[in-house]
GROMACS .gro file of C-alpha atoms in nm:
model
  234
    1MET     CA    1  -3.342   7.216   0.076
    2SER     CA    2  -3.564   6.994  -0.145
    3GLY     CA    3  -3.606   6.623  -0.070
    4LYS     CA    4  -3.679   6.322  -0.290
    5PRO     CA    5  -4.034   6.194  -0.361
    6CYS     CA    6  -4.186   5.907  -0.164
    7ALA     CA    7  -4.215   5.577  -0.351
    8ARG     CA    8  -4.581   5.540  -0.236
    9CYS     CA    9  -4.741   5.887  -0.225
   10THR     CA   10  -4.486   6.069  -0.446
   11ARG     CA   11  -4.472   6.361  -0.202
   12ILE     CA   12  -4.141   6.507  -0.087
   13VAL     CA   13  -3.971   6.317   0.192
   14TYR     CA   14  -3.766   6.516   0.438
   15SER     CA   15  -3.471   6.373   0.631
   16MET     CA   16  -3.656   6.359   0.964
   17GLU     CA   17  -3.926   6.127   0.833
   18GLN     CA   18  -3.755   5.935   0.555
   19LEU     CA   19  -3.695   5.559   0.541
   20LYS     CA   20  -3.459   5.406   0.284
   21CYS     CA   21  -3.545   5.056   0.172
   22LEU     CA   22  -3.566   4.850  -0.150
   23ASP     CA   23  -3.350   5.112  -0.328
   24GLN     CA   24  -3.619   5.374  -0.271
   25ILE     CA   25  -3.720   5.643  -0.021
   26TRP     CA   26  -4.042   5.620   0.179
   27HIS     CA   27  -4.235   5.813   0.440
   28LYS     CA   28  -4.240   5.605   0.756
   29GLY     CA   29  -4.618   5.605   0.741
   30CYS     CA   30  -4.623   5.508   0.371
   31PHE     CA   31  -4.402   5.202   0.422
   32SER     CA   32  -4.688   4.948   0.435
   33CYS     CA   33  -4.798   4.623   0.271
   34GLU     CA   34  -4.884   4.658  -0.095
   35ILE     CA   35  -5.202   4.452  -0.048
   36CYS     CA   36  -5.347   4.518   0.299
   37ASN     CA   37  -5.168   4.847   0.386
   38THR     CA   38  -5.043   4.702   0.716
   39LYS     CA   39  -4.770   4.930   0.851
   40LEU     CA   40  -4.429   4.762   0.820
   41THR     CA   41  -4.086   4.813   0.970
   42MET     CA   42  -3.735   4.719   0.864
   43LYS     CA   43  -3.763   4.400   1.073
   44ASN     CA   44  -4.091   4.251   0.945
   45TYR     CA   45  -4.117   4.349   0.579
   46LYS     CA   46  -4.054   4.125   0.279
   47GLY     CA   47  -3.953   4.277  -0.051
   48TYR     CA   48  -4.067   4.157  -0.392
   49SER     CA   49  -4.003   4.354  -0.716
   50LYS     CA   50  -3.897   4.652  -0.498
   51LYS     CA   51  -4.234   4.660  -0.318
   52PRO     CA   52  -4.296   4.583   0.052
   53TYR     CA   53  -4.528   4.301   0.162
   54CYS     CA   54  -4.633   4.144   0.491
   55ASN     CA   55  -4.585   3.772   0.559
   56ALA     CA   56  -4.945   3.691   0.472
   57HIS     CA   57  -4.945   3.859   0.131
   58TYR     CA   58  -4.588   3.794   0.019
   59PRO     CA   59  -4.605   3.657  -0.337
   60THR     CA   60  -4.490   3.297  -0.369
   61THR     CA   61  -4.328   3.151  -0.678
   62LYS     CA   62  -4.530   2.878  -0.839
   63PHE     CA   63  -4.386   2.644  -1.097
   64THR     CA   64  -4.579   2.560  -1.409
   65GLN     CA   65  -4.638   2.189  -1.451
   66VAL     CA   66  -4.540   2.055  -1.791
   67ALA     CA   67  -4.716   1.753  -1.930
   68ASP     CA   68  -4.501   1.445  -1.982
   69THR     CA   69  -4.574   1.384  -2.349
   70PRO     CA   70  -4.367   1.187  -2.602
   71GLU     CA   71  -4.267   1.512  -2.773
   72ASN     CA   72  -4.145   1.665  -2.449
   73ARG     CA   73  -3.949   1.349  -2.368
   74ARG     CA   74  -3.789   1.360  -2.714
   75VAL     CA   75  -3.689   1.725  -2.670
   76LYS     CA   76  -3.546   1.648  -2.324
   77ALA     CA   77  -3.340   1.356  -2.460
   78ASN     CA   78  -3.207   1.566  -2.750
   79THR     CA   79  -3.110   1.847  -2.515
   80LYS     CA   80  -2.925   1.603  -2.290
   81THR     CA   81  -2.740   1.450  -2.587
   82ILE     CA   82  -2.637   1.790  -2.721
   83SER     CA   83  -2.516   1.890  -2.373
   84ASN     CA   84  -2.303   1.574  -2.342
   85VAL     CA   85  -2.154   1.621  -2.689
   86GLN     CA   86  -2.063   1.981  -2.613
   87TYR     CA   87  -1.913   1.884  -2.276
   88HIS     CA   88  -1.687   1.615  -2.425
   89LYS     CA   89  -1.589   1.847  -2.709
   90ASP     CA   90  -1.481   2.118  -2.465
   91LEU     CA   91  -1.301   1.855  -2.254
   92GLU     CA   92  -1.098   1.729  -2.552
   93GLU     CA   93  -1.007   2.085  -2.651
   94GLN     CA   94  -0.882   2.163  -2.300
   95LYS     CA   95  -0.655   1.855  -2.282
   96GLY     CA   96  -0.286   1.935  -2.301
   97LYS     CA   97  -0.338   2.308  -2.259
   98LYS     CA   98  -0.128   2.488  -2.004
   99ILE     CA   99  -0.320   2.691  -1.749
  100SER     CA  100  -0.131   3.010  -1.681
  101VAL     CA  101  -0.133   3.150  -1.329
  102GLU     CA  102  -0.101   3.523  -1.279
  103SER     CA  103   0.229   3.606  -1.115
  104ASP     CA  104   0.217   3.814  -0.799
  105PRO     CA  105   0.449   3.845  -0.496
  106LEU     CA  106   0.227   3.625  -0.275
  107THR     CA  107   0.206   3.344  -0.533
  108ASP     CA  108   0.581   3.361  -0.603
  109LYS     CA  109   0.656   3.336  -0.231
  110ALA     CA  110   0.425   3.034  -0.190
  111MET     CA  111   0.584   2.858  -0.490
  112LYS     CA  112   0.935   2.926  -0.353
  113ASN     CA  113   0.844   2.788  -0.008
  114THR     CA  114   0.688   2.478  -0.166
  115LYS     CA  115   1.003   2.417  -0.371
  116ILE     CA  116   1.225   2.450  -0.064
  117GLN     CA  117   1.009   2.207   0.136
  118SER     CA  118   1.006   1.960  -0.153
  119ASN     CA  119   1.387   1.967  -0.177
  120LEU     CA  120   1.423   1.917   0.199
  121VAL     CA  121   1.188   1.617   0.194
  122TYR     CA  122   1.364   1.466  -0.110
  123HIS     CA  123   1.714   1.499   0.035
  124GLY     CA  124   1.589   1.371   0.371
  125HIS     CA  125   1.454   1.056   0.207
  126ALA     CA  126   1.774   1.015   0.006
  127GLU     CA  127   1.986   1.039   0.321
  128THR     CA  128   1.762   0.786   0.496
  129ARG     CA  129   1.800   0.543   0.206
  130GLU     CA  130   2.180   0.580   0.216
  131ILE     CA  131   2.186   0.498   0.590
  132GLU     CA  132   1.960   0.196   0.539
  133ASN     CA  133   2.174   0.066   0.252
  134ALA     CA  134   2.491   0.109   0.458
  135HIS     CA  135   2.350  -0.111   0.736
  136ARG     CA  136   2.192  -0.366   0.504
  137PRO     CA  137   2.375  -0.702   0.487
  138GLN     CA  138   2.551  -0.771   0.161
  139GLU     CA  139   2.393  -1.019  -0.076
  140LYS     CA  140   2.551  -1.360  -0.123
  141PRO     CA  141   2.744  -1.401  -0.451
  142LYS     CA  142   2.551  -1.594  -0.716
  143ASN     CA  143   2.839  -1.834  -0.779
  144GLN     CA  144   2.853  -1.943  -0.415
  145GLN     CA  145   2.718  -2.297  -0.381
  146LYS     CA  146   2.596  -2.459  -0.062
  147ALA     CA  147   2.739  -2.794   0.036
  148GLU     CA  148   2.508  -3.095   0.021
  149TYR     CA  149   2.304  -3.134   0.338
  150ASN     CA  150   2.403  -3.441   0.538
  151PRO     CA  151   2.164  -3.512   0.832
  152MET     CA  152   2.384  -3.792   0.975
  153ARG     CA  153   2.687  -3.564   0.989
  154ASP     CA  154   2.483  -3.292   1.165
  155LEU     CA  155   2.353  -3.546   1.417
  156GLN     CA  156   2.703  -3.673   1.497
  157GLU     CA  157   2.840  -3.323   1.544
  158ALA     CA  158   2.547  -3.229   1.768
  159HIS     CA  159   2.630  -3.518   2.009
  160GLN     CA  160   3.004  -3.451   2.026
  161PRO     CA  161   3.116  -3.338   2.373
  162ALA     CA  162   3.216  -2.977   2.407
  163VAL     CA  163   3.593  -2.920   2.431
  164VAL     CA  164   3.714  -2.587   2.566
  165TYR     CA  165   4.065  -2.468   2.481
  166PRO     CA  166   4.193  -2.172   2.681
  167GLN     CA  167   4.312  -1.884   2.464
  168ALA     CA  168   4.521  -1.577   2.526
  169GLY     CA  169   4.333  -1.266   2.631
  170GLY     CA  170   4.075  -1.439   2.848
  171HIS     CA  171   3.861  -1.579   2.558
  172ALA     CA  172   3.801  -1.944   2.493
  173ALA     CA  173   3.738  -2.150   2.183
  174VAL     CA  174   3.430  -2.370   2.223
  175GLN     CA  175   3.403  -2.679   2.006
  176GLY     CA  176   3.151  -2.955   1.984
  177SER     CA  177   2.786  -2.892   2.063
  178THR     CA  178   2.809  -2.510   2.068
  179ARG     CA  179   2.669  -2.378   1.744
  180TYR     CA  180   2.561  -2.047   1.597
  181VAL     CA  181   2.301  -1.981   1.327
  182ALA     CA  182   2.335  -1.705   1.065
  183LEU     CA  183   2.074  -1.429   1.088
  184TYR     CA  184   2.170  -1.263   0.757
  185ASP     CA  185   2.365  -1.334   0.440
  186TYR     CA  186   2.729  -1.230   0.449
  187ALA     CA  187   2.987  -1.207   0.172
  188ALA     CA  188   3.354  -1.226   0.267
  189ALA     CA  189   3.533  -0.894   0.222
  190ASP     CA  190   3.885  -1.031   0.279
  191HIS     CA  191   4.079  -1.352   0.219
  192ASP     CA  192   4.065  -1.458   0.586
  193GLU     CA  193   3.686  -1.423   0.612
  194VAL     CA  194   3.412  -1.673   0.524
  195SER     CA  195   3.084  -1.621   0.341
  196PHE     CA  196   2.755  -1.770   0.455
  197SER     CA  197   2.382  -1.749   0.395
  198GLU     CA  198   2.093  -1.684   0.629
  199GLY     CA  199   2.014  -2.004   0.820
  200ASP     CA  200   2.364  -2.160   0.789
  201PHE     CA  201   2.511  -2.318   1.103
  202ILE     CA  202   2.850  -2.200   1.235
  203ILE     CA  203   3.045  -2.463   1.431
  204ASN     CA  204   3.375  -2.453   1.624
  205PRO     CA  205   3.319  -2.088   1.724
  206GLU     CA  206   3.596  -1.878   1.880
  207ILE     CA  207   3.523  -1.528   2.012
  208ILE     CA  208   3.798  -1.283   1.914
  209ASP     CA  209   3.650  -0.955   2.038
  210ASP     CA  210   3.309  -0.789   2.073
  211GLY     CA  211   3.256  -0.762   1.697
  212TRP     CA  212   3.435  -1.061   1.537
  213MET     CA  213   3.473  -1.431   1.582
  214THR     CA  214   3.605  -1.731   1.392
  215GLY     CA  215   3.417  -2.044   1.302
  216THR     CA  216   3.344  -2.308   1.040
  217VAL     CA  217   3.044  -2.285   0.809
  218LYS     CA  218   2.885  -2.628   0.828
  219SER     CA  219   2.734  -2.616   0.479
  220THR     CA  220   3.062  -2.525   0.303
  221GLY     CA  221   3.324  -2.657   0.545
  222ARG     CA  222   3.523  -2.332   0.524
  223THR     CA  223   3.679  -2.177   0.833
  224GLY     CA  224   3.757  -1.810   0.883
  225MET     CA  225   3.657  -1.483   1.048
  226LEU     CA  226   3.298  -1.355   1.051
  227PRO     CA  227   3.104  -1.068   1.218
  228SER     CA  228   2.952  -1.187   1.546
  229ASN     CA  229   2.646  -0.961   1.509
  230TYR     CA  230   2.540  -1.158   1.200
  231VAL     CA  231   2.495  -1.482   1.395
  232GLU     CA  232   2.308  -1.599   1.704
  233LYS     CA  233   2.388  -1.878   1.949
  234VAL     CA  234   2.153  -2.178   1.940
   0.00000   0.00000   0.00000
């Protein structure tokens, strides 16, 4: 069986003594540095142009120094300008063009999963907004006017003694110095309710149950039912 020629001595290389490296076949003894003929192995050789070299004689790449002349600077500036013009031209041509993506089962599956996740996030946010809007206090009607502030009247009412009237069901109506302040705006939803704005004082309070009470809005002078969780005792 004939072998292939050695890259160094051109003699036939048999399988027992061959060494494959740098896309060529060598005798183990012929695989040496191209300059000093130092015997090399697969661990310490360096290849350059498909020839083996040792570390000491490995060719190094040296850059040619170009003189910085006015002509060279002019050529460099022209090249840079042409490059910028071509870049912006290609950029303008690519604007508005649709980039097509090759369809394959893996890409289709990823797009489907992304769409499902996007829908879940969207509907989750929508549901959260609905819950927040349901618990948000209603805005005060624009046509509702506050009564003129009277500091003397407020001072007189604040010094009136508290009068407690017993009521059926174990609750009591407290009048006089007991006051509540509105935490939120509230618009009356029925004829027996009163509207008020945040910061209004509620006087003559009467607790009806855990969620409702009656009282008089000091700024408007109107008396009626109101939600007790919209006000706070002061």
